């Protein structure tokens, strides 16, 4: 994936642009006229307290939930995302916190689930799974992403939570997605395992992948995000580059839901 | 986990998928159980251990093994099909009516038997995969329906008068090997291919492991579940042919109870009722052990009534072992 040139970035339409998105559950406004966009090669952190509407917003992108109001445009073209399959077809891959992997089968089977490689036998009379190539591709993918997995043929349940999360992310990356969404990828992980996942996200960022990251961990956000978007009870609080906030300010805005003026770097230094 | 990764990393890159040591130990240990039971019987009843008796055990295992392999596929996918026994009765009766009453050629009768199973399996699959009903309840209902239809169609009595050539499929031998055993082997090879080289087999494993993840990977899970129950039904139709040939008639009540043996065979052979685990070889070894136990009980002169009790106890014990085993597997997760 090519990195954008500083000049061209402005003119190119964002990968995803959501406008005026509302979603009500009964009387609860899970989302209230929210605007959200992700540019090429951008890592956007989506923040907010419990119930802020983060998951609802990304579920709309993932095709798991339909918005009541608002539009979604991909590469500047307005689209309908009616199902997970449509979302995938539009180049959006979602990594859920759980339910991402089949524990009982090995890494290649998980990575190639639903898109198995096959090879013909007897001149195409039979088609066998090309296990060799799937294993090679898996090793290449994990190597590219610097994911360290000794034995890709062990059932996935044998791996640590951090390794499993990196496998789930690698699976999304292999799809050649335009946008990868991760809902709390480091939640429920130990410190070392969080580090594993974070450095993977850093690698992806360096490769120019566009990522939406939901996280409750401010250190993670400050470390890997280019931009932060904060929601509070379904409303947009702020949307600004990470360079314009610090950790304390993020926490205050998440809790209060009141936007604060951007930090002036010069003043700080 | 540690002890595993030791022998795993030694494998050459790009090598064929490792045949899991643990799974093989389980299967091997079942082969030992099979042999130990033979030796144990020899001790109880000297003169038991003859080639004829072993051949008989294999012969009697054929029907159970075929059923068990189908049941294995369903159980790997996290489902269950308890209708296979009475579906086998129904298939047999339909074949009997076709061949005996309507005078259809045997080949067509066989096709009718398999098609009947396929059709019932399709009904099961539609209700389970598309209507979202629980597999246990659907197939329990189907157990009753298939039994009722089989009894109605046959007027509650056995159908006699298959052509003479029919008996070959139950009692004939080829190069000294009973024909049912040959059919069983052929079927097992076919199913090995289905399990490991088709999407149906592969997705049975992933659906059993994590149905939601399989769906999110873009797999049409409902379609594959439907197909899995159709295979299970067709398997019952195939087993019906052999069983009918063995008794040279179509008996509307003979199938009931075979589902117990088949499910017990699956669990003995390393399948897990939680789904996601199992093998063709395991199902066959499990079926061999079940037949061996039945055979031994016969030799010891225990009535079929007592045998029912024993099979029930074995099933429960095997499932108990499976839950202990599964808990251990979950516990290995860090
Ligand atoms: N399926 C649903 N039915 C009813 N209400 C829902 C549903 N999904 C979400 N909500 C409500 O919408 C609001 C936003 O929920 P959402 O899951 O998007 O929050 P979140 O920001 O992801 O929170 P968390 O950090 O706890 O994951 C909450 O008030 C929640 O109760
Ligand atoms: Mg959430």
XYZ file of C-alpha atoms and ligand atoms in Angstrom:
635
model
C 0.000 0.000 0.000
C 1.515 3.329 -1.062
C 1.965 6.036 1.493
C 0.249 9.262 0.572
C 2.203 12.291 -0.458
C 1.666 15.305 1.788
C 0.130 17.347 -1.049
C -2.177 14.665 -2.451
C -3.651 13.660 0.887
C -5.878 16.696 1.154
C -7.490 16.300 -2.238
C -8.128 12.522 -2.077
C -11.518 11.658 -0.564
C -11.358 9.897 2.795
C -11.602 6.105 2.770
C -14.709 6.339 4.890
C -16.859 9.389 5.568
C -19.935 9.052 7.772
C -22.240 12.074 7.999
C -25.089 12.824 10.381
C -25.301 9.268 11.670
C -28.097 8.650 14.198
C -29.178 5.421 15.781
C -31.875 5.031 18.431
C -32.624 2.012 20.564
C -36.085 2.692 21.912
C -35.723 6.002 23.706
C -31.930 5.780 23.893
C -29.931 7.696 21.304
C -26.916 5.455 20.844
C -25.691 7.883 18.172
C -26.912 11.421 17.572
C -25.899 13.092 14.267
C -22.309 11.928 14.438
C -19.772 12.756 11.713
C -16.803 10.437 11.402
C -14.144 9.952 8.753
C -10.926 8.071 8.227
C -8.277 9.181 5.761
C -5.736 7.091 3.892
C -3.013 5.660 6.120
C -4.620 7.177 9.175
C -4.999 5.569 12.597
C -8.086 7.028 14.252
C -8.775 6.305 17.906
C -12.449 6.198 18.794
C -12.883 7.016 22.471
C -15.660 7.420 24.998
C -17.024 6.046 28.194
C -19.138 2.913 28.391
C -22.297 3.368 26.368
C -20.880 6.313 24.404
C -21.844 4.693 21.117
C -18.418 3.566 19.858
C -19.387 -0.014 19.140
C -22.625 1.078 17.528
C -20.740 3.388 15.179
C -18.327 0.727 13.993
C -21.064 -1.884 13.780
C -22.747 0.370 11.228
C -19.531 0.280 9.199
C -19.240 -3.462 9.695
C -22.775 -3.993 8.422
C -23.955 -5.482 11.702
C -26.268 -2.541 12.527
C -28.184 -0.164 10.249
C -28.248 3.569 10.964
C -31.595 5.332 11.332
C -30.233 8.423 9.652
C -27.117 9.619 7.923
C -24.925 8.625 5.020
C -21.792 6.558 4.580
C -19.393 7.223 1.714
C -16.466 5.028 0.756
C -13.811 6.734 -1.387
C -16.250 9.561 -1.913
C -19.034 7.327 -3.188
C -22.173 6.947 -1.106
C -22.906 3.311 -0.194
C -25.391 1.134 1.655
C -23.872 -1.352 4.087
C -26.634 -3.861 4.650
C -24.680 -6.895 5.802
C -21.257 -7.996 7.059
C -20.601 -9.476 3.625
C -21.251 -6.107 1.964
C -18.952 -4.403 4.438
C -16.194 -6.855 3.577
C -16.846 -6.381 -0.124
C -16.339 -2.640 0.413
C -12.907 -3.338 1.861
C -13.766 -2.978 5.533
C -12.492 -5.658 7.901
C -13.562 -5.753 11.533
C -11.622 -7.439 14.303
C -13.947 -8.138 17.180
C -12.616 -8.588 20.645
C -13.765 -12.199 20.696
C -15.535 -14.493 18.250
C -12.777 -13.844 15.757
C -11.062 -17.224 15.581
C -11.933 -20.900 15.557
C -9.969 -22.237 18.489
C -9.916 -25.842 17.399
C -8.140 -25.397 14.057
C -4.674 -24.155 13.117
C -3.497 -20.707 12.024
C -3.686 -21.173 8.233
C -7.196 -22.594 8.508
C -8.221 -19.466 10.402
C -6.430 -17.024 8.104
C -7.879 -18.664 4.993
C -11.323 -19.335 6.439
C -13.858 -18.687 3.696
C -11.156 -18.128 1.037
C -9.225 -21.390 0.975
C -6.551 -21.911 -1.659
C -6.984 -25.006 -3.768
C -5.029 -26.941 -6.323
C -6.299 -29.175 -9.096
C -5.724 -32.915 -9.098
C -6.036 -35.239 -12.091
C -6.333 -32.305 -14.444
C -8.956 -30.537 -12.392
C -11.288 -33.490 -11.820
C -10.705 -33.050 -8.099
C -9.649 -29.967 -6.224
C -7.615 -30.374 -3.079
C -6.831 -27.768 -0.462
C -3.395 -26.363 -1.109
C -2.162 -26.735 2.444
C 1.431 -26.063 1.515
C 0.699 -22.748 -0.093
C -1.672 -21.689 2.667
C 1.045 -22.481 5.212
C 3.668 -20.592 3.198
C 1.413 -17.583 2.782
C 0.611 -17.651 6.491
C 4.307 -17.698 7.386
C 5.006 -14.871 4.966
C 2.125 -12.798 6.350
C 3.158 -13.371 9.967
C 6.773 -12.602 9.027
C 5.783 -9.360 7.277
C 3.865 -8.276 10.334
C 6.651 -9.498 12.610
C 4.264 -11.735 14.479
C 6.146 -14.455 16.272
C 4.366 -17.804 16.171
C 6.520 -20.883 16.431
C 4.105 -23.468 15.157
C 1.350 -22.334 12.851
C -0.149 -25.825 12.783
C -1.037 -25.923 16.448
C -4.713 -25.333 17.196
C -5.216 -21.639 17.910
C -6.395 -22.375 21.454
C -2.806 -23.276 22.327
C -1.714 -19.659 21.910
C -1.791 -16.804 24.385
C -4.497 -14.141 24.254
C -2.054 -11.679 22.705
C -0.977 -14.113 20.012
C -4.591 -14.926 19.253
C -5.407 -11.241 18.892
C -2.451 -10.703 16.546
C -3.599 -13.691 14.472
C -7.085 -12.194 14.269
C -5.616 -8.873 13.131
C -3.327 -10.611 10.633
C -6.393 -12.322 9.213
C -7.970 -8.917 8.602
C -4.762 -7.556 7.084
C -4.511 -10.490 4.677
C -7.850 -9.477 3.181
C -6.134 -6.458 1.648
C -8.722 -4.340 3.394
C -8.829 -0.589 2.885
C -9.843 -0.091 6.481
C -9.309 -2.267 9.528
C -11.541 -1.713 12.532
C -10.462 -3.025 15.930
C -12.830 -2.976 18.872
C -10.766 -2.950 22.065
C -7.995 -5.207 20.744
C -5.967 -4.965 23.937
C -8.765 -5.382 26.457
C -8.446 -8.501 28.610
C -4.766 -8.907 27.753
C -1.733 -8.942 30.036
C 0.908 -6.245 29.769
C 3.301 -8.190 27.562
C 0.453 -9.305 25.337
C -0.864 -5.743 24.997
C 2.619 -4.787 23.880
C 2.497 -7.499 21.213
C -0.734 -6.149 19.794
C 0.342 -2.519 20.001
C 3.588 -3.089 18.167
C 1.601 -4.912 15.506
C -0.638 -1.862 15.145
C 2.487 0.291 14.883
C 3.781 -1.965 12.114
C 0.490 -1.674 10.282
C 0.581 2.085 10.657
C 4.081 2.141 9.201
C 2.767 0.135 6.236
C 0.150 2.822 5.648
C -2.940 0.843 6.651
C -5.987 2.831 7.689
C -7.211 1.766 11.122
C -10.025 2.609 13.501
C -9.062 1.693 17.034
C -11.469 1.588 19.937
C -9.638 1.597 23.228
C -10.047 2.594 26.837
C -6.309 2.797 27.306
C -5.016 6.363 26.864
C -1.389 5.284 26.639
C -2.219 3.038 23.694
C -4.054 5.870 22.019
C -1.284 8.415 22.509
C 1.201 5.910 21.179
C -0.400 4.657 17.966
C -3.147 7.084 16.922
C -2.903 9.984 14.469
C -6.269 11.429 15.405
C -8.758 11.018 18.254
C -12.534 11.120 18.096
C -14.428 11.251 21.388
C -18.095 10.355 21.811
C -20.259 10.890 24.848
C -23.778 9.446 25.075
C -24.019 9.304 21.316
C -22.737 12.838 20.598
C -19.460 13.888 19.075
C -17.305 15.661 21.680
C -14.169 16.302 19.682
C -12.242 15.232 16.591
C -8.624 16.382 16.448
C -5.032 15.276 15.855
C -3.312 13.524 18.736
C -0.713 16.269 18.680
C -3.385 18.682 19.911
C -4.218 16.780 23.120
C -2.514 15.193 26.049
C -3.481 12.274 28.203
C -5.154 14.255 31.003
C -7.155 16.322 28.572
C -8.394 13.176 26.824
C -9.565 11.711 30.091
C -11.328 14.951 31.102
C -13.150 15.203 27.782
C -14.184 11.544 27.870
C -15.618 11.961 31.356
C -17.186 15.429 31.030
C -18.162 15.316 27.373
C -17.133 18.966 27.054
C -14.686 19.914 24.352
C -11.544 21.733 25.491
C -9.430 24.056 23.330
C -6.542 22.419 21.498
C -3.219 22.234 23.254
C -0.540 24.570 21.958
C 2.598 22.512 21.521
C 4.790 25.618 21.668
C 3.410 26.552 25.070
C 4.165 23.084 26.380
C 7.712 22.992 25.214
C 1.330 -26.295 25.958
C 5.101 -26.276 26.417
C 5.570 -29.959 25.884
C 3.589 -29.618 22.675
C 5.590 -26.870 21.073
C 8.761 -28.910 21.481
C 7.919 -31.569 18.943
C 6.036 -29.105 16.784
C 8.774 -26.677 15.929
C 10.908 -29.550 14.692
C 8.765 -29.926 11.597
C 10.046 -28.692 8.282
C 8.437 -25.525 6.944
C 5.688 -26.229 4.436
C 5.292 -29.778 5.652
C 1.871 -31.365 5.488
C -0.293 -30.456 8.474
C 0.944 -32.203 11.532
C -1.022 -35.168 12.649
C -1.639 -34.209 16.225
C 0.147 -36.399 18.682
C -2.605 -36.141 21.228
C -5.305 -37.143 18.769
C -3.244 -40.098 17.639
C -2.545 -41.240 21.146
C -6.269 -41.193 21.757
C -6.946 -43.235 18.646
C -4.102 -45.617 19.357
C -5.289 -46.110 22.889
C -8.691 -47.076 21.491
C -7.029 -49.675 19.283
C -5.443 -51.024 22.460
C -8.828 -51.057 24.152
C -10.178 -53.036 21.212
C -7.367 -55.570 21.503
C -7.544 -55.698 25.303
C -11.265 -56.462 25.107
C -10.536 -59.323 22.699
C -7.892 -60.726 25.033
C -10.164 -60.234 28.034
C -12.870 -62.249 26.298
C -10.385 -64.965 25.521
C -9.601 -65.188 29.231
C -13.292 -65.342 30.162
C -14.132 -67.767 27.404
C -11.174 -69.618 25.944
C -11.540 -70.293 22.254
C -13.149 -66.911 21.720
C -10.221 -65.452 19.875
C -10.668 -66.916 16.398
C -10.366 -65.288 13.007
C -14.029 -66.110 12.403
C -15.127 -64.241 15.496
C -12.973 -61.228 14.682
C -14.358 -61.246 11.164
C -17.866 -61.357 12.630
C -17.145 -58.371 14.848
C -16.001 -56.384 11.822
C -18.996 -57.566 9.844
C -21.374 -56.468 12.578
C -19.492 -53.211 12.937
C -20.086 -52.193 9.325
C -23.574 -50.740 9.848
C -22.585 -48.983 13.070
C -19.358 -47.665 11.567
C -21.143 -46.145 8.585
C -23.704 -44.526 10.873
C -20.970 -43.370 13.241
C -18.968 -41.640 10.501
C -22.079 -39.650 9.512
C -22.819 -38.910 13.158
C -19.195 -37.826 13.575
C -19.572 -35.146 10.900
C -22.705 -33.788 12.578
C -21.143 -33.867 16.030
C -17.934 -32.178 14.837
C -20.102 -29.300 13.620
C -21.531 -28.975 17.117
C -24.841 -30.586 16.185
C -26.522 -33.884 16.895
C -28.721 -36.212 14.864
C -30.587 -38.771 16.929
C -32.949 -39.656 14.104
C -30.438 -41.809 12.204
C -31.636 -45.101 13.709
C -35.278 -44.782 12.729
C -34.370 -43.039 9.456
C -32.426 -46.207 8.688
C -35.648 -48.196 9.326
C -37.615 -45.857 7.103
C -35.064 -46.015 4.266
C -35.084 -49.799 4.494
C -38.874 -49.999 4.343
C -39.065 -47.596 1.388
C -36.451 -49.694 -0.409
C -38.415 -52.828 0.503
C -41.661 -51.445 -0.890
C -39.856 -50.320 -4.051
C -38.009 -53.551 -4.720
C -40.437 -56.150 -3.328
C -43.857 -54.599 -3.925
C -43.169 -52.499 -7.009
C -40.547 -54.801 -8.485
C -37.934 -52.084 -9.033
C -34.398 -53.234 -9.821
C -32.069 -53.489 -6.808
C -29.907 -50.560 -7.922
C -32.940 -48.321 -7.989
C -33.945 -49.634 -4.582
C -30.532 -48.674 -3.209
C -30.886 -45.216 -4.679
C -34.337 -44.994 -3.105
C -32.926 -45.894 0.301
C -30.199 -43.251 0.142
C -32.597 -40.681 -1.308
C -35.053 -41.276 1.548
C -32.292 -40.622 4.071
C -31.168 -37.583 2.120
C -34.687 -36.174 2.102
C -35.215 -36.660 5.840
C -31.759 -35.179 6.447
C -32.753 -32.204 4.343
C -35.855 -31.669 6.469
C -33.717 -31.868 9.617
C -31.190 -29.472 8.133
C -33.761 -26.929 6.984
C -35.391 -26.851 10.411
C -32.072 -26.619 12.235
C -30.079 -24.309 9.952
C -32.778 -22.084 8.480
C -35.579 -22.117 11.069
C -33.003 -22.060 13.861
C -34.559 -24.856 15.922
C -32.386 -26.863 18.322
C -30.875 -29.929 16.633
C -31.706 -32.235 19.507
C -35.414 -31.395 19.432
C -35.729 -31.446 15.644
C -34.066 -34.829 15.314
C -35.937 -36.202 18.338
C -39.160 -35.252 16.577
C -37.845 -36.744 13.356
C -36.943 -39.953 15.208
C -40.639 -40.336 16.029
C -41.851 -39.256 12.599
C -39.526 -41.604 10.704
C -40.503 -44.481 12.987
C -44.190 -43.749 12.487
C -43.918 -43.478 8.722
C -41.841 -46.680 8.538
C -44.478 -48.565 10.559
C -47.336 -47.089 8.512
C -45.781 -47.834 5.124
C -44.935 -51.409 6.146
C -48.176 -52.000 8.051
C -45.997 -52.717 11.038
C -44.505 -55.917 9.700
C -41.329 -57.048 8.000
C -41.124 -57.074 4.207
C -39.709 -60.261 2.705
C -38.909 -61.288 -0.823
C -35.821 -59.399 -1.925
C -34.158 -60.961 -5.003
C -31.518 -63.562 -4.236
C -28.660 -61.362 -5.385
C -29.456 -58.969 -2.527
C -27.913 -61.250 0.084
C -24.447 -60.664 -1.355
C -24.437 -57.175 0.159
C -24.960 -58.604 3.630
C -23.277 -61.990 3.638
C -21.052 -62.171 0.575
C -17.280 -62.022 0.639
C -14.680 -60.760 -1.785
C -11.185 -62.209 -1.397
C -12.280 -63.407 2.014
C -13.419 -59.969 3.180
C -17.141 -59.578 3.926
C -18.838 -57.233 1.433
C -20.269 -54.977 4.187
C -16.734 -54.465 5.482
C -15.589 -53.519 1.980
C -18.473 -51.065 1.695
C -17.533 -49.660 5.078
C -13.919 -49.186 3.976
C -14.936 -47.566 0.709
C -17.307 -45.254 2.530
C -14.639 -44.378 5.089
C -12.196 -43.434 2.322
C -14.830 -41.274 0.664
C -15.580 -39.568 3.967
C -11.879 -39.027 4.668
C -11.868 -37.002 1.474
C -15.029 -35.148 2.524
C -13.636 -34.382 5.985
C -10.265 -33.113 4.839
C -10.521 -31.964 1.247
C -13.929 -30.349 0.930
C -15.295 -27.116 2.300
C -18.106 -29.127 3.840
C -15.669 -31.051 6.044
C -13.466 -28.075 6.793
C -16.385 -25.864 7.748
C -17.895 -28.625 9.892
C -14.774 -28.258 12.041
C -14.782 -24.457 12.090
C -18.533 -24.243 12.720
C -18.073 -26.636 15.632
C -15.153 -24.550 16.874
C -16.760 -21.137 16.470
C -19.901 -20.797 14.417
C -20.006 -17.003 14.661
C -16.402 -16.603 13.520
C -17.099 -18.882 10.577
C -20.125 -16.789 9.645
C -18.150 -13.568 9.968
C -15.487 -15.001 7.685
C -18.162 -14.884 5.001
C -19.083 -18.580 5.022
C -22.753 -19.344 4.390
C -23.007 -21.364 7.588
C -26.659 -22.288 7.093
C -25.991 -23.893 3.736
C -23.204 -26.036 5.144
C -25.243 -27.069 8.169
C -28.038 -28.135 5.846
C -25.543 -30.197 3.838
C -24.144 -31.802 6.995
C -27.576 -33.113 8.045
C -28.204 -34.293 4.493
C -24.979 -36.310 4.613
C -26.070 -37.749 7.950
C -29.439 -38.794 6.497
C -27.868 -40.270 3.372
C -25.506 -42.223 5.588
C -28.484 -43.774 7.364
C -29.881 -44.689 3.936
C -26.619 -46.409 3.007
C -26.424 -48.297 6.306
C -30.029 -49.404 5.750
C -29.023 -51.269 2.590
C -26.403 -53.335 4.400
C -28.594 -54.027 7.412
C -31.519 -55.109 5.197
C -29.203 -57.357 3.198
C -27.914 -58.916 6.415
C -31.430 -59.858 7.559
C -32.609 -60.288 3.945
C -35.747 -58.300 4.694
C -36.926 -54.842 5.599
C -37.855 -54.540 9.262
C -39.578 -51.315 10.323
C -38.464 -51.544 13.942
C -34.865 -52.651 13.583
C -33.145 -49.277 13.380
C -34.276 -47.775 16.654
C -31.399 -47.882 19.133
C -28.645 -47.726 16.512
C -28.373 -43.984 17.142
C -27.195 -44.793 20.673
C -24.461 -47.071 19.361
C -23.414 -44.544 16.743
C -23.209 -41.622 19.161
C -21.390 -43.765 21.728
C -18.978 -44.844 18.977
C -18.329 -41.198 18.079
C -17.513 -40.238 21.653
C -15.419 -43.359 22.284
C -13.569 -42.536 19.074
C -12.558 -39.079 20.285
C -15.414 -36.942 19.007
C -16.613 -34.218 21.345
C -20.276 -33.416 21.852
C -19.171 -29.781 22.287
C -18.160 -29.875 18.624
C -14.965 -29.075 16.795
C -13.168 -32.353 17.317
C -13.263 -35.836 15.820
C -12.132 -38.028 12.953
C -13.274 -40.704 10.533
C -10.820 -43.213 11.999
C -12.074 -42.481 15.497
C -15.678 -43.154 14.481
C -14.702 -46.493 12.994
C -12.647 -47.602 15.987
C -15.503 -46.509 18.232
C -17.965 -48.553 16.171
C -15.641 -51.577 16.293
C -15.473 -51.340 20.077
C -19.261 -51.034 20.341
C -19.713 -54.103 18.126
C -17.088 -55.968 20.087
C -18.901 -55.218 23.326
C -22.248 -56.304 21.840
C -20.636 -59.463 20.502
C -19.013 -60.233 23.832
C -22.294 -59.739 25.699
C -23.940 -62.136 23.268
C -21.238 -64.730 23.773
C -21.583 -64.338 27.518
C -25.285 -65.026 27.063
C -26.629 -61.666 28.219
C -30.041 -60.825 26.831
C -30.602 -57.946 24.383
C -32.424 -56.183 27.225
C -29.322 -56.204 29.375
C -27.286 -55.150 26.348
C -29.439 -52.036 26.003
C -28.585 -51.142 29.581
C -24.887 -51.702 28.988
C -24.870 -49.551 25.841
C -26.687 -46.776 27.697
C -24.151 -46.891 30.506
C -21.263 -46.846 28.044
C -22.712 -43.823 26.259
C -23.087 -41.873 29.484
C -19.637 -42.892 30.696
C -18.054 -41.899 27.385
C -19.746 -38.503 27.450
C -18.617 -38.039 31.029
C -15.027 -38.748 30.002
C -15.477 -36.292 27.162
C -16.566 -33.484 29.488
C -13.557 -34.128 31.702
C -11.325 -34.134 28.630
C -12.863 -30.906 27.309
C -12.444 -29.173 30.643
C -8.788 -30.074 30.537
C -8.469 -28.650 27.034
C -10.125 -25.380 28.050
C -7.853 -25.282 31.076
C -4.783 -25.398 28.855
C -5.670 -21.986 27.480
C -3.593 -19.278 29.054
N -28.817 -3.849 20.626
C -29.073 -2.836 21.482
N -30.290 -2.716 22.049
C -30.571 -1.693 22.887
N -29.672 -0.756 23.237
C -28.432 -0.841 22.733
C -28.068 -1.878 21.826
N -26.780 -1.701 21.473
C -26.355 -0.618 22.120
N -27.344 -0.085 22.869
C -27.234 1.127 23.688
O -26.643 2.128 22.907
C -25.727 2.871 23.686
C -24.365 2.835 23.045
O -23.854 1.506 23.115
P -22.457 1.068 22.511
O -22.349 -0.383 22.671
O -22.305 1.632 21.161
O -21.446 1.781 23.522
P -19.864 1.686 23.605
O -19.359 3.076 23.438
O -19.355 0.674 22.671
O -19.643 1.233 25.105
P -18.557 0.229 25.750
O -17.346 1.048 26.002
O -19.212 -0.193 27.028
O -18.343 -0.895 24.798
C -25.764 2.288 25.079
O -26.652 3.074 25.864
C -26.324 0.908 24.872
O -27.036 0.490 26.001
Mg -18.365 -1.300 22.909
